[in-house]
Tab-separated table of C-alpha atoms in Angstrom:
chain	number	residue	atom	x	y	z
A	20	UNK	CA	20.323	-14.881	-70.899
A	21	UNK	CA	18.062	-12.742	-72.985
A	22	UNK	CA	17.165	-9.203	-72.112
A	23	UNK	CA	13.427	-10.569	-71.942
A	24	UNK	CA	14.507	-12.708	-69.059
A	25	UNK	CA	16.194	-10.667	-66.721
A	26	UNK	CA	13.563	-8.153	-66.824
A	27	UNK	CA	11.832	-10.583	-65.661
A	28	UNK	CA	14.009	-11.501	-62.753
A	29	UNK	CA	14.454	-7.872	-62.162
A	30	UNK	CA	10.585	-7.178	-62.141
A	31	UNK	CA	10.833	-10.706	-59.477
A	32	UNK	CA	13.290	-9.051	-57.430
A	33	UNK	CA	11.800	-5.378	-57.018
A	34	UNK	CA	8.215	-7.192	-56.075
A	35	UNK	CA	10.059	-9.390	-52.885
A	36	UNK	CA	12.132	-6.121	-51.718
A	37	UNK	CA	8.548	-3.877	-51.635
A	38	UNK	CA	6.453	-7.244	-50.215
A	39	UNK	CA	9.854	-7.864	-47.629
A	40	UNK	CA	8.676	-3.590	-46.879
A	41	UNK	CA	5.336	-3.679	-46.593
A	42	UNK	CA	6.180	-6.291	-44.290
A	43	UNK	CA	8.520	-4.683	-41.614
A	44	UNK	CA	6.387	-1.950	-41.830
A	45	UNK	CA	2.651	-3.873	-41.006
A	46	UNK	CA	4.862	-6.353	-37.735
A	47	UNK	CA	4.569	-3.535	-34.482
A	48	UNK	CA	7.736	-2.242	-33.705
A	49	UNK	CA	6.850	-1.501	-29.841
A	50	UNK	CA	3.962	-3.272	-28.030
A	51	UNK	CA	2.849	-3.014	-24.647
A	52	UNK	CA	2.870	-5.313	-21.320
A	53	UNK	CA	-0.239	-4.398	-19.277
A	54	UNK	CA	-0.699	-6.333	-16.137
A	55	UNK	CA	-1.943	-5.982	-12.866
A	56	UNK	CA	-4.916	-7.044	-10.406
A	57	UNK	CA	-7.143	-3.991	-11.581
A	58	UNK	CA	-8.180	-6.194	-14.881
A	59	UNK	CA	-9.404	-8.538	-13.218
A	60	UNK	CA	-13.541	-7.276	-12.822
A	61	UNK	CA	-14.278	-9.889	-9.692
A	62	UNK	CA	-11.722	-8.440	-7.077
A	63	UNK	CA	-12.907	-5.468	-6.436
A	64	UNK	CA	-10.710	-2.761	-4.250
A	65	UNK	CA	-10.609	1.207	-3.202
A	66	UNK	CA	-8.100	1.486	-6.391
A	67	UNK	CA	-8.039	-0.761	-8.464
A	68	UNK	CA	-4.244	-0.200	-10.566
A	69	UNK	CA	-2.265	-2.156	-13.322
A	70	UNK	CA	1.133	-1.864	-14.472
A	71	UNK	CA	2.444	-1.328	-17.933
A	72	UNK	CA	5.564	-1.727	-19.664
A	73	UNK	CA	6.811	-0.623	-22.568
A	74	UNK	CA	8.644	-2.665	-24.957
A	75	UNK	CA	10.666	-3.546	-28.753
A	76	UNK	CA	9.721	-6.342	-30.372
A	77	UNK	CA	12.774	-8.048	-28.645
A	78	UNK	CA	11.072	-7.679	-25.762
A	79	UNK	CA	13.094	-5.141	-24.283
A	80	UNK	CA	12.639	-2.321	-22.722
A	81	UNK	CA	12.290	0.773	-23.671
A	82	UNK	CA	15.100	3.327	-21.701
A	83	UNK	CA	12.734	6.478	-21.590
A	84	UNK	CA	8.995	6.639	-22.293
A	85	UNK	CA	7.509	9.854	-21.232
A	86	UNK	CA	4.389	10.005	-20.001
A	87	UNK	CA	2.725	12.228	-22.033
A	88	UNK	CA	3.424	10.038	-24.894
A	89	UNK	CA	1.252	7.144	-23.359
A	90	UNK	CA	-2.836	7.296	-23.464
A	91	UNK	CA	-5.350	5.489	-21.404
A	92	UNK	CA	-9.197	4.628	-22.099
A	93	UNK	CA	-11.632	2.230	-20.818
A	94	UNK	CA	-14.739	0.754	-23.772
A	95	UNK	CA	-18.015	-0.195	-23.837
A	96	UNK	CA	-17.385	-3.830	-23.909
A	97	UNK	CA	-20.287	-4.406	-26.407
A	98	UNK	CA	-21.255	-0.430	-27.451
A	99	UNK	CA	-17.795	0.447	-27.959
A	100	UNK	CA	-19.167	4.022	-25.880
A	101	UNK	CA	-15.759	5.435	-23.615
A	102	UNK	CA	-15.907	4.611	-19.813
A	103	UNK	CA	-15.663	7.593	-17.283
A	104	UNK	CA	-13.117	6.735	-14.867
A	105	UNK	CA	-10.918	8.974	-12.644
A	106	UNK	CA	-7.405	7.672	-13.025
A	107	UNK	CA	-4.192	8.154	-12.653
A	108	UNK	CA	-0.855	7.498	-15.113
A	109	UNK	CA	2.054	7.400	-12.494
A	110	UNK	CA	5.805	6.186	-12.737
A	111	UNK	CA	7.258	3.212	-10.732
A	112	UNK	CA	10.194	3.509	-9.001
A	113	UNK	CA	12.219	1.543	-11.428
A	114	UNK	CA	11.305	5.261	-13.323
A	115	UNK	CA	9.976	5.979	-16.908
A	116	UNK	CA	11.170	3.076	-18.184
A	117	UNK	CA	7.514	0.836	-15.993
A	118	UNK	CA	3.935	2.875	-15.279
A	119	UNK	CA	1.347	2.164	-13.125
A	120	UNK	CA	-2.514	3.015	-14.041
A	121	UNK	CA	-4.682	3.312	-10.955
A	122	UNK	CA	-8.765	4.011	-11.345
A	123	UNK	CA	-11.149	4.601	-9.063
A	124	UNK	CA	-15.101	2.948	-10.259
A	125	UNK	CA	-17.254	5.887	-8.244
A	126	UNK	CA	-20.560	3.573	-10.075
A	127	UNK	CA	-20.698	-0.803	-10.528
A	128	UNK	CA	-20.778	-1.535	-14.168
A	129	UNK	CA	-22.445	-4.687	-15.129
A	130	UNK	CA	-21.024	-6.416	-18.654
A	131	UNK	CA	-17.328	-6.078	-19.738
A	132	UNK	CA	-15.102	-3.621	-20.753
A	133	UNK	CA	-12.078	-2.997	-22.746
A	134	UNK	CA	-9.239	-1.850	-21.694
A	135	UNK	CA	-6.531	0.014	-23.872
A	136	UNK	CA	-2.603	1.796	-24.894
A	137	UNK	CA	-1.425	3.936	-26.515
A	138	UNK	CA	2.090	4.646	-26.797
A	139	UNK	CA	2.539	7.564	-29.614
A	140	UNK	CA	-1.162	7.341	-31.104
A	141	UNK	CA	-0.860	3.388	-32.387
A	142	UNK	CA	-2.331	0.860	-29.616
A	143	UNK	CA	0.157	-1.949	-28.819
A	144	UNK	CA	-2.625	-3.609	-25.592
A	145	UNK	CA	-6.054	-4.053	-25.611
A	146	UNK	CA	-6.791	-6.438	-23.008
A	147	UNK	CA	-10.769	-6.714	-21.758
A	148	UNK	CA	-12.286	-7.204	-18.115
A	149	UNK	CA	-15.115	-8.940	-17.324
A	150	UNK	CA	-17.798	-8.067	-15.205
A	151	UNK	CA	-19.897	-6.650	-13.413
A	152	UNK	CA	-17.158	-4.524	-11.723
A	153	UNK	CA	-18.268	-3.295	-8.445
A	154	UNK	CA	-16.784	0.171	-7.063
A	155	UNK	CA	-16.088	0.661	-3.187
A	156	UNK	CA	-18.911	1.783	-1.775
A	157	UNK	CA	-21.355	-1.023	-3.619
A	158	UNK	CA	-22.660	-3.517	-0.554
A	159	UNK	CA	-22.024	-6.647	-2.987
A	160	UNK	CA	-20.666	-9.225	-0.582
A	161	UNK	CA	-19.923	-12.502	-1.709
A	162	UNK	CA	-18.583	-16.126	-0.094
A	163	UNK	CA	-15.649	-15.864	1.826
A	164	UNK	CA	-13.828	-18.380	0.171
A	165	UNK	CA	-14.137	-17.296	-2.610
A	166	UNK	CA	-12.852	-13.881	-2.218
A	167	UNK	CA	-10.165	-15.159	-0.666
A	168	UNK	CA	-9.438	-17.469	-3.213
A	169	UNK	CA	-11.480	-16.982	-6.470
A	170	UNK	CA	-10.769	-12.941	-6.402
A	171	UNK	CA	-7.767	-11.907	-3.702
A	172	UNK	CA	-5.849	-14.876	-4.868
A	173	UNK	CA	-4.691	-15.088	-1.664
A	174	UNK	CA	-2.650	-18.849	-0.464
A	175	UNK	CA	-4.176	-21.858	1.353
A	176	UNK	CA	-2.915	-20.623	4.683
A	177	UNK	CA	-0.416	-17.803	6.086
A	178	UNK	CA	2.732	-18.457	7.360
A	179	UNK	CA	3.033	-14.922	9.094
A	180	UNK	CA	-0.552	-15.527	11.009
A	181	UNK	CA	-0.013	-18.834	11.410
A	182	UNK	CA	3.258	-17.291	13.293
A	183	UNK	CA	1.362	-14.214	15.226
A	184	UNK	CA	-0.950	-16.640	16.397
A	185	UNK	CA	0.383	-19.142	17.952
A	186	UNK	CA	0.842	-18.221	21.266
A	187	UNK	CA	-2.922	-18.338	21.568
A	188	UNK	CA	-4.516	-21.797	21.984
A	189	UNK	CA	-8.038	-20.661	21.738
A	190	UNK	CA	-8.293	-19.253	18.296
A	191	UNK	CA	-7.810	-23.415	17.597
A	192	UNK	CA	-10.293	-24.344	15.529
A	193	UNK	CA	-10.001	-28.038	18.699
A	194	UNK	CA	-10.810	-25.253	21.886
A	195	UNK	CA	-14.334	-25.627	23.361
A	196	UNK	CA	-15.602	-22.938	22.120
A	197	UNK	CA	-19.227	-23.632	23.853
A	198	UNK	CA	-18.159	-22.226	27.337
A	199	UNK	CA	-17.755	-18.239	25.635
A	200	UNK	CA	-14.531	-18.446	27.110
A	201	UNK	CA	-13.057	-15.501	24.821
A	202	UNK	CA	-15.603	-13.087	25.120
A	203	UNK	CA	-15.498	-13.656	28.798
A	204	UNK	CA	-11.461	-13.300	27.553
A	205	UNK	CA	-11.990	-9.938	25.276
A	206	UNK	CA	-14.016	-8.773	28.875
A	207	UNK	CA	-11.098	-8.504	31.642
A	208	UNK	CA	-9.023	-7.344	28.973
A	209	UNK	CA	-11.563	-4.672	28.838
A	210	UNK	CA	-11.725	-4.144	32.680
A	211	UNK	CA	-7.147	-5.111	33.122
A	212	UNK	CA	-7.071	-1.611	31.679
A	213	UNK	CA	-10.158	0.378	33.026
A	214	UNK	CA	-8.259	2.686	35.163
A	215	UNK	CA	-6.418	3.615	33.363
A	216	UNK	CA	-8.236	5.461	30.481
A	217	UNK	CA	-5.519	8.254	30.194
A	218	UNK	CA	-3.239	6.085	29.069
A	219	UNK	CA	-4.751	2.998	27.308
A	220	UNK	CA	-7.506	2.866	24.736
A	221	UNK	CA	-8.712	-0.724	23.424
A	222	UNK	CA	-11.469	-1.372	21.738
A	223	UNK	CA	-13.647	-5.055	21.393
A	224	UNK	CA	-14.928	-5.150	17.929
A	225	UNK	CA	-17.048	-7.764	16.635
A	226	UNK	CA	-18.303	-8.775	13.173
A	227	UNK	CA	-21.930	-10.341	14.147
A	228	UNK	CA	-23.452	-11.421	10.705
A	229	UNK	CA	-22.029	-9.344	8.524
A	230	UNK	CA	-22.380	-6.394	10.247
A	231	UNK	CA	-19.654	-3.693	12.560
A	232	UNK	CA	-19.992	-3.782	16.844
A	233	UNK	CA	-17.902	-2.298	19.046
A	234	UNK	CA	-17.304	-0.932	22.172
A	235	UNK	CA	-14.666	1.371	23.435
A	236	UNK	CA	-12.628	2.846	26.695
A	237	UNK	CA	-9.871	5.339	27.156
A	238	UNK	CA	-10.215	8.711	26.817
A	239	UNK	CA	-8.699	8.944	23.310
A	240	UNK	CA	-10.409	6.524	20.964
A	241	UNK	CA	-10.392	9.147	17.430
A	242	UNK	CA	-8.184	6.374	16.571
A	243	UNK	CA	-11.487	3.925	15.752
A	244	UNK	CA	-12.044	5.793	12.664
A	245	UNK	CA	-9.086	3.853	10.902
A	246	UNK	CA	-10.229	0.423	11.999
A	247	UNK	CA	-14.051	1.160	10.982
A	248	UNK	CA	-13.078	2.026	7.367
A	249	UNK	CA	-11.061	-1.201	6.405
A	250	UNK	CA	-13.847	-3.451	8.526
A	251	UNK	CA	-16.242	-1.256	6.525
A	252	UNK	CA	-14.549	-2.146	3.016
A	253	UNK	CA	-13.770	-5.384	3.910
A	254	UNK	CA	-17.766	-6.162	5.171
A	255	UNK	CA	-18.837	-4.353	1.595
A	256	UNK	CA	-16.635	-7.252	-0.031
A	257	UNK	CA	-16.790	-10.143	1.994
A	258	UNK	CA	-19.563	-12.174	4.579
A	259	UNK	CA	-17.121	-12.338	7.013
A	260	UNK	CA	-17.660	-15.308	9.654
A	261	UNK	CA	-18.840	-13.574	13.355
A	262	UNK	CA	-16.086	-13.393	15.461
A	263	UNK	CA	-14.759	-11.343	18.409
A	264	UNK	CA	-11.486	-9.164	19.137
A	265	UNK	CA	-9.496	-6.120	20.628
A	266	UNK	CA	-7.663	-4.014	19.060
A	267	UNK	CA	-4.885	-1.080	21.127
A	268	UNK	CA	-5.517	2.350	19.433
A	269	UNK	CA	-2.339	3.011	20.938
A	270	UNK	CA	0.980	3.584	19.664
A	271	UNK	CA	2.867	1.553	22.102
A	272	UNK	CA	2.955	-2.535	22.648
A	273	UNK	CA	-0.178	-3.670	25.540
A	274	UNK	CA	0.395	-7.952	25.096
A	275	UNK	CA	2.628	-8.586	27.480
A	276	UNK	CA	4.825	-11.661	27.109
A	277	UNK	CA	4.049	-13.900	30.927
A	278	UNK	CA	0.559	-12.192	31.241
A	279	UNK	CA	-0.537	-12.423	34.154
A	280	UNK	CA	-4.345	-10.567	34.430
A	281	UNK	CA	-6.250	-12.255	33.092
A	282	UNK	CA	-6.293	-16.137	31.389
A	283	UNK	CA	-6.330	-17.552	29.099
A	284	UNK	CA	-4.230	-14.788	26.846
A	285	UNK	CA	-6.017	-13.557	22.908
A	286	UNK	CA	-4.847	-12.184	21.005
A	287	UNK	CA	-4.716	-8.084	20.420
A	288	UNK	CA	-4.399	-6.569	17.519
A	289	UNK	CA	-1.732	-3.266	17.469
A	290	UNK	CA	-0.586	-1.135	15.249
A	291	UNK	CA	2.824	-1.566	16.551
A	292	UNK	CA	4.658	-5.135	18.589
A	293	UNK	CA	7.826	-6.228	19.935
A	294	UNK	CA	10.190	-8.828	20.589
A	295	UNK	CA	8.946	-8.654	24.736
A	296	UNK	CA	5.191	-8.670	23.530
A	297	UNK	CA	2.726	-10.693	21.934
A	298	UNK	CA	0.235	-8.034	19.688
A	299	UNK	CA	-0.281	-8.956	16.030
A	300	UNK	CA	1.143	-6.131	14.130
A	301	UNK	CA	-1.352	-5.392	11.439
A	302	UNK	CA	-0.705	-2.573	8.924
A	303	UNK	CA	-0.462	1.260	10.841
A	304	UNK	CA	-3.922	3.938	10.008
A	305	UNK	CA	-1.806	6.126	8.167
A	306	UNK	CA	-1.207	2.684	5.536
A	307	UNK	CA	-5.212	2.011	5.955
A	308	UNK	CA	-6.387	5.769	5.167
A	309	UNK	CA	-3.867	6.308	2.680
A	310	UNK	CA	-5.443	2.180	0.579
A	311	UNK	CA	-9.115	3.066	1.367
A	312	UNK	CA	-8.925	6.506	0.447
A	313	UNK	CA	-6.304	6.861	-1.911
A	314	UNK	CA	-7.405	10.016	-4.589
A	315	UNK	CA	-9.879	11.162	-2.675
A	316	UNK	CA	-8.756	13.135	0.593
A	317	UNK	CA	-5.205	11.378	0.829
A	318	UNK	CA	-2.450	12.408	-1.556
A	319	UNK	CA	0.136	10.503	0.445
A	320	UNK	CA	-0.300	6.451	-0.634
A	321	UNK	CA	2.864	4.018	-1.207
A	322	UNK	CA	1.567	4.807	-5.512
A	323	UNK	CA	2.323	8.481	-5.225
A	324	UNK	CA	5.257	8.349	-3.286
A	325	UNK	CA	7.064	5.830	-5.635
A	326	UNK	CA	5.812	8.013	-8.418
A	327	UNK	CA	7.241	11.549	-6.613
A	328	UNK	CA	10.331	9.746	-5.350
A	329	UNK	CA	12.155	8.741	-8.745
A	330	UNK	CA	15.045	11.309	-7.964
A	331	UNK	CA	19.528	9.355	-8.323
A	332	UNK	CA	20.558	8.131	-5.626
A	333	UNK	CA	24.042	9.417	-6.676
A	334	UNK	CA	22.983	12.858	-6.340
A	335	UNK	CA	21.428	12.404	-3.235
A	336	UNK	CA	23.584	14.300	-0.383
A	337	UNK	CA	25.117	11.928	1.937
A	338	UNK	CA	22.847	12.327	5.347
A	339	UNK	CA	20.822	11.323	6.966
A	340	UNK	CA	17.756	13.663	7.306
A	341	UNK	CA	14.187	13.390	10.251
A	342	UNK	CA	11.853	15.668	11.416
A	343	UNK	CA	8.911	14.941	13.942
A	344	UNK	CA	7.159	16.651	17.322
A	345	UNK	CA	8.892	15.918	20.357
A	346	UNK	CA	6.592	12.445	21.858
A	347	UNK	CA	9.549	11.165	23.317
A	348	UNK	CA	12.321	12.133	25.051
A	349	UNK	CA	14.650	10.159	22.816
A	350	UNK	CA	13.475	12.377	19.479
A	351	UNK	CA	15.632	15.042	21.514
A	352	UNK	CA	17.864	13.392	22.317
A	353	UNK	CA	18.548	12.457	18.028
A	354	UNK	CA	18.485	16.327	17.745
A	355	UNK	CA	21.448	16.922	20.277
A	356	UNK	CA	23.256	13.831	18.376
A	357	UNK	CA	22.538	16.027	14.434
A	358	UNK	CA	23.787	19.283	16.434
A	359	UNK	CA	26.995	17.887	17.707
A	360	UNK	CA	27.317	15.514	13.924
A	361	UNK	CA	25.399	17.649	11.107
A	362	UNK	CA	27.614	16.464	8.180
A	363	UNK	CA	25.875	12.779	8.898
A	364	UNK	CA	22.132	14.300	10.557
A	365	UNK	CA	19.751	16.581	9.666
A	366	UNK	CA	16.880	16.417	12.265
A	367	UNK	CA	14.912	19.095	14.555
A	368	UNK	CA	11.376	19.240	15.755
A	369	UNK	CA	8.631	20.797	13.962
A	370	UNK	CA	6.148	21.433	16.977
A	371	UNK	CA	6.596	21.400	20.394
A	372	UNK	CA	4.355	19.826	23.007
A	373	UNK	CA	5.904	17.949	26.272
A	374	UNK	CA	8.639	19.592	26.017
A	375	UNK	CA	8.642	23.256	25.699
A	376	UNK	CA	10.822	24.313	28.280
A	377	UNK	CA	13.776	22.618	26.215
A	378	UNK	CA	12.858	24.345	23.205
A	379	UNK	CA	15.804	26.960	23.051
A	380	UNK	CA	17.887	23.917	23.532
A	381	UNK	CA	16.605	22.322	20.220
A	382	UNK	CA	16.993	24.618	17.886
A	383	UNK	CA	12.891	25.598	18.609
A	384	UNK	CA	10.237	24.710	15.954
A	385	UNK	CA	10.849	23.850	12.679
A	386	UNK	CA	8.749	24.277	9.499
A	387	UNK	CA	7.142	21.029	7.977
A	388	UNK	CA	9.117	19.183	5.344
A	389	UNK	CA	6.588	16.753	2.492
A	390	UNK	CA	7.529	13.791	2.418
A	391	UNK	CA	7.859	13.644	-1.465
A	392	UNK	CA	10.632	15.903	-0.818
A	393	UNK	CA	12.694	13.522	1.850
A	394	UNK	CA	13.621	11.239	-1.722
A	395	UNK	CA	14.436	14.410	-3.445
A	396	UNK	CA	16.775	15.466	-1.478
A	397	UNK	CA	18.154	13.759	1.323
A	398	UNK	CA	20.198	9.565	0.834
A	399	UNK	CA	17.510	8.213	4.261
A	400	UNK	CA	15.171	8.528	6.315
A	401	UNK	CA	14.594	8.223	9.332
A	402	UNK	CA	12.203	5.797	10.746
A	403	UNK	CA	9.838	6.669	14.814
A	404	UNK	CA	9.581	2.899	14.525
A	405	UNK	CA	11.673	0.869	17.292
A	406	UNK	CA	12.703	1.296	20.932
A	407	UNK	CA	16.191	1.614	20.433
A	408	UNK	CA	19.297	3.308	18.149
A	409	UNK	CA	20.361	1.231	15.028
A	410	UNK	CA	23.213	2.292	12.497
A	411	UNK	CA	23.543	1.198	9.433
A	412	UNK	CA	25.718	1.935	8.205
A	413	UNK	CA	27.035	2.018	4.139
A	414	UNK	CA	28.934	4.061	0.658
A	415	UNK	CA	25.414	6.351	0.634
A	416	UNK	CA	23.230	6.027	4.326
A	417	UNK	CA	22.794	5.748	7.912
A	418	UNK	CA	19.803	4.901	8.848
A	419	UNK	CA	18.948	5.381	11.951
A	420	UNK	CA	15.253	4.073	14.012
A	421	UNK	CA	14.040	5.664	17.434
A	422	UNK	CA	11.650	5.046	20.011
A	423	UNK	CA	7.620	6.723	19.004
């Protein structure tokens, strides 16, 4: 091979190497995977949220991503101008491998917006959110069918709802509603608890032409604020059918299995239930408030808890932990158990209302502990939600459920 040919081959080889290097540089080494209901403009929530995960070109998640290296922005799809939202970037329960970006629009936007994700100043994802985008405060209801199927993407039939409502034939479509038996039964239910104003608080809610009405009975009806909040949020988004129902505002179920005081039986919506009652359990008032008022007056919610509880399980103490007031005698028994078995359980009363004469016996009041600290220090928590004490053994934890 001549010198000229060798030189030409060398030049060609050099060009090939440079081309491969240039291609490698252009190939993005990382990518962002984004998903979640916050990418759907037609699905209005009090706070919208999007999941973000940073992956390498092989599709593997980066083991450690610093939140300070992530940057998210919204831009108007037409003008390119920045759109400002109240927003948070939080870690999920997976730790520093995936994140949740939540935002609360305080105004409605008629057009499309673009959601961009940057990692170390490099844009890794761009998604268009089709408008209009309504704020939580917008009174912009759509049809029930469209909201359930297209926007909320609910399944056609919920097995849990069918199970909860099976004992009540009055609500079935084939039932003769012309006799107005439902309204009569509502009045019977209210009358049944009329003589128990200090132990029972119930409300008869009626939704008529997408307006909310209620009539309550009992001394303590302040918890209507939570039912009002979720219903108000719903009627802003969807045109609800005309309906009336009973809500139990107390923390103890009311619908007996063998109820004889009124007939036919109708469902009572409650914060709680049990195996020997028929109350239809709905999300607790704390969860309702944390959802409707998230990123406003509520700091503790299901998203913020994930961000603050990524403490390695192996480094936590192998004991249970509980704090609460003296609302039932069983809670005092729990504190006594803690006194006898301090290596297994740390339980104490934060405030005495009903058993003040026994304060010294149970160690007096102890300071309130932030819920976020439960997961940083202790291996499990105690939930005041059941009528019996149950132990679940394991290498690292014991869980005890005790009546509220």
